mmCIF file of C-alpha atoms in Angstrom:
data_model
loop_
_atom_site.group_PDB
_atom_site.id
_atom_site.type_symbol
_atom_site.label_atom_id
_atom_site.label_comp_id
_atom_site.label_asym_id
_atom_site.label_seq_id
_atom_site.Cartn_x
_atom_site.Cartn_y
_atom_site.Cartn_z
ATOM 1 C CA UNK A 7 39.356 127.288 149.060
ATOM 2 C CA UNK A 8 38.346 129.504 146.068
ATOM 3 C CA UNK A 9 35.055 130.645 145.556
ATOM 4 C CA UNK A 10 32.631 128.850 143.561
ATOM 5 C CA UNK A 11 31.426 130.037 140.388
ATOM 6 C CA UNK A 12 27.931 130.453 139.559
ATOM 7 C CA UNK A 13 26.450 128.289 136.119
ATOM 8 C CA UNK A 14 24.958 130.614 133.705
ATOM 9 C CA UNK A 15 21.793 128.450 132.644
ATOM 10 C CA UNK A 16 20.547 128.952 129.110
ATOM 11 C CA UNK A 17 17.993 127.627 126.967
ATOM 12 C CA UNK A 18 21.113 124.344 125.387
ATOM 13 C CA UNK A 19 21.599 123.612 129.211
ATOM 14 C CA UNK A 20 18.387 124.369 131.231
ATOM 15 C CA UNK A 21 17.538 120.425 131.172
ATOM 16 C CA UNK A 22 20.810 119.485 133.082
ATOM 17 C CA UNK A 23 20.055 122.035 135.505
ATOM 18 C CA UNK A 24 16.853 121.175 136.649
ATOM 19 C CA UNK A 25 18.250 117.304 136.454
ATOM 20 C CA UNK A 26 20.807 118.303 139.065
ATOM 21 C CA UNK A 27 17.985 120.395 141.392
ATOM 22 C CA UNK A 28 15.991 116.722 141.347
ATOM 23 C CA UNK A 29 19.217 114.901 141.987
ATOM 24 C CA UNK A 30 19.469 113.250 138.762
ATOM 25 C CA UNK A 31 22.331 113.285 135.830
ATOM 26 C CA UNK A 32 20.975 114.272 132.636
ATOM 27 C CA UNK A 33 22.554 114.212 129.074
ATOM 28 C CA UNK A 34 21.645 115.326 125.668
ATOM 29 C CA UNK A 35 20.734 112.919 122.904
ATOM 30 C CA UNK A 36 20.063 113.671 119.083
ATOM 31 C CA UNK A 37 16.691 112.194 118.052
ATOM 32 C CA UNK A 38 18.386 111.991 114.687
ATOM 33 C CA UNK A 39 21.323 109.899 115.316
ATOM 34 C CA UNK A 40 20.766 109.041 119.105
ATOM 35 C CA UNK A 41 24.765 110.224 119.942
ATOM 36 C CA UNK A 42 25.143 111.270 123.300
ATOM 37 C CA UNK A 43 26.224 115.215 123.546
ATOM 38 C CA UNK A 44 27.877 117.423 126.569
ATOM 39 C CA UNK A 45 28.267 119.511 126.825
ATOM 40 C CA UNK A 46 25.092 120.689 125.212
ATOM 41 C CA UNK A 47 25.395 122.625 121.920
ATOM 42 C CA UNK A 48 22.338 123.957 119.710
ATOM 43 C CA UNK A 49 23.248 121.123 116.897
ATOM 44 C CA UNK A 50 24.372 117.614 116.780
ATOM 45 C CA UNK A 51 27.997 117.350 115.595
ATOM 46 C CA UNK A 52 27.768 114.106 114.152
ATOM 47 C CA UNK A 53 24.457 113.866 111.968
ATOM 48 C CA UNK A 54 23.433 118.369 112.010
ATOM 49 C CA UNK A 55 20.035 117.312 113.726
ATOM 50 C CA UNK A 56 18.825 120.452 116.116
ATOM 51 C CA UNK A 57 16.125 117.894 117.735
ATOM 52 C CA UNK A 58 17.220 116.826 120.818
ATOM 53 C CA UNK A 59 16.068 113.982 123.243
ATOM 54 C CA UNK A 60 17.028 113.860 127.384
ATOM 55 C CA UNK A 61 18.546 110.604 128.528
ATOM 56 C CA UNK A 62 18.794 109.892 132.716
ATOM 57 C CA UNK A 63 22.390 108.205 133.341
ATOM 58 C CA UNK A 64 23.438 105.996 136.118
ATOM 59 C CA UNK A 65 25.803 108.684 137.983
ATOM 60 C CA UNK A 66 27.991 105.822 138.261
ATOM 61 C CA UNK A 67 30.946 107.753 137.018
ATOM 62 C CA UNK A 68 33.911 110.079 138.657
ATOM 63 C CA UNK A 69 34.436 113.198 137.778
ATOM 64 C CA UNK A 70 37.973 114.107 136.968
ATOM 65 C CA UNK A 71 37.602 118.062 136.232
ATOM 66 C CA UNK A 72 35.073 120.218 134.987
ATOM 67 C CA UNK A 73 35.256 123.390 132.912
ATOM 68 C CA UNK A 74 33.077 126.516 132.315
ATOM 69 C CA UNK A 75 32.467 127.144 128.490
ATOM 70 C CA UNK A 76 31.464 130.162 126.973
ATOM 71 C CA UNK A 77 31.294 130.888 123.253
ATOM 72 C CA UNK A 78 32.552 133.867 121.729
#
């Protein structure tokens, strides 16, 4: 099995983070427009707002694949 790679935690993603140590899934929403974001980016791509609200969801989904983003 490959290794697992570490998350690098930063100031757009902390919140998820510390959702998943307390066992709860955690998403971005813009207080502007209230869109749902992930993954987390410093400003809503839908209205430009850079005020963001948390939102608990149900964990009700499957997970399909994930991916490790890093900006240039």
């Amino acid at each position: 099995m490959p290794h697992a790679v570490s998350p690098t935690v930063d100031r757009d993603d902390e919140f998820f983070w510390n959702g998943v140590k307390e066992g709860r899934l955690l998403v971005r929403r813009c207080a502007g427009c209230r869109r749902l974001q992930h993954p987390p980016s410093p400003m809503c791509p839908a209205c430009g707002s850079l005020e963001w609200d948390v939102q608990e969801l149900s964990g009700r989904g499957i997970l399909h694949s994930w991916i490790l983003s890093q900006h240039p």
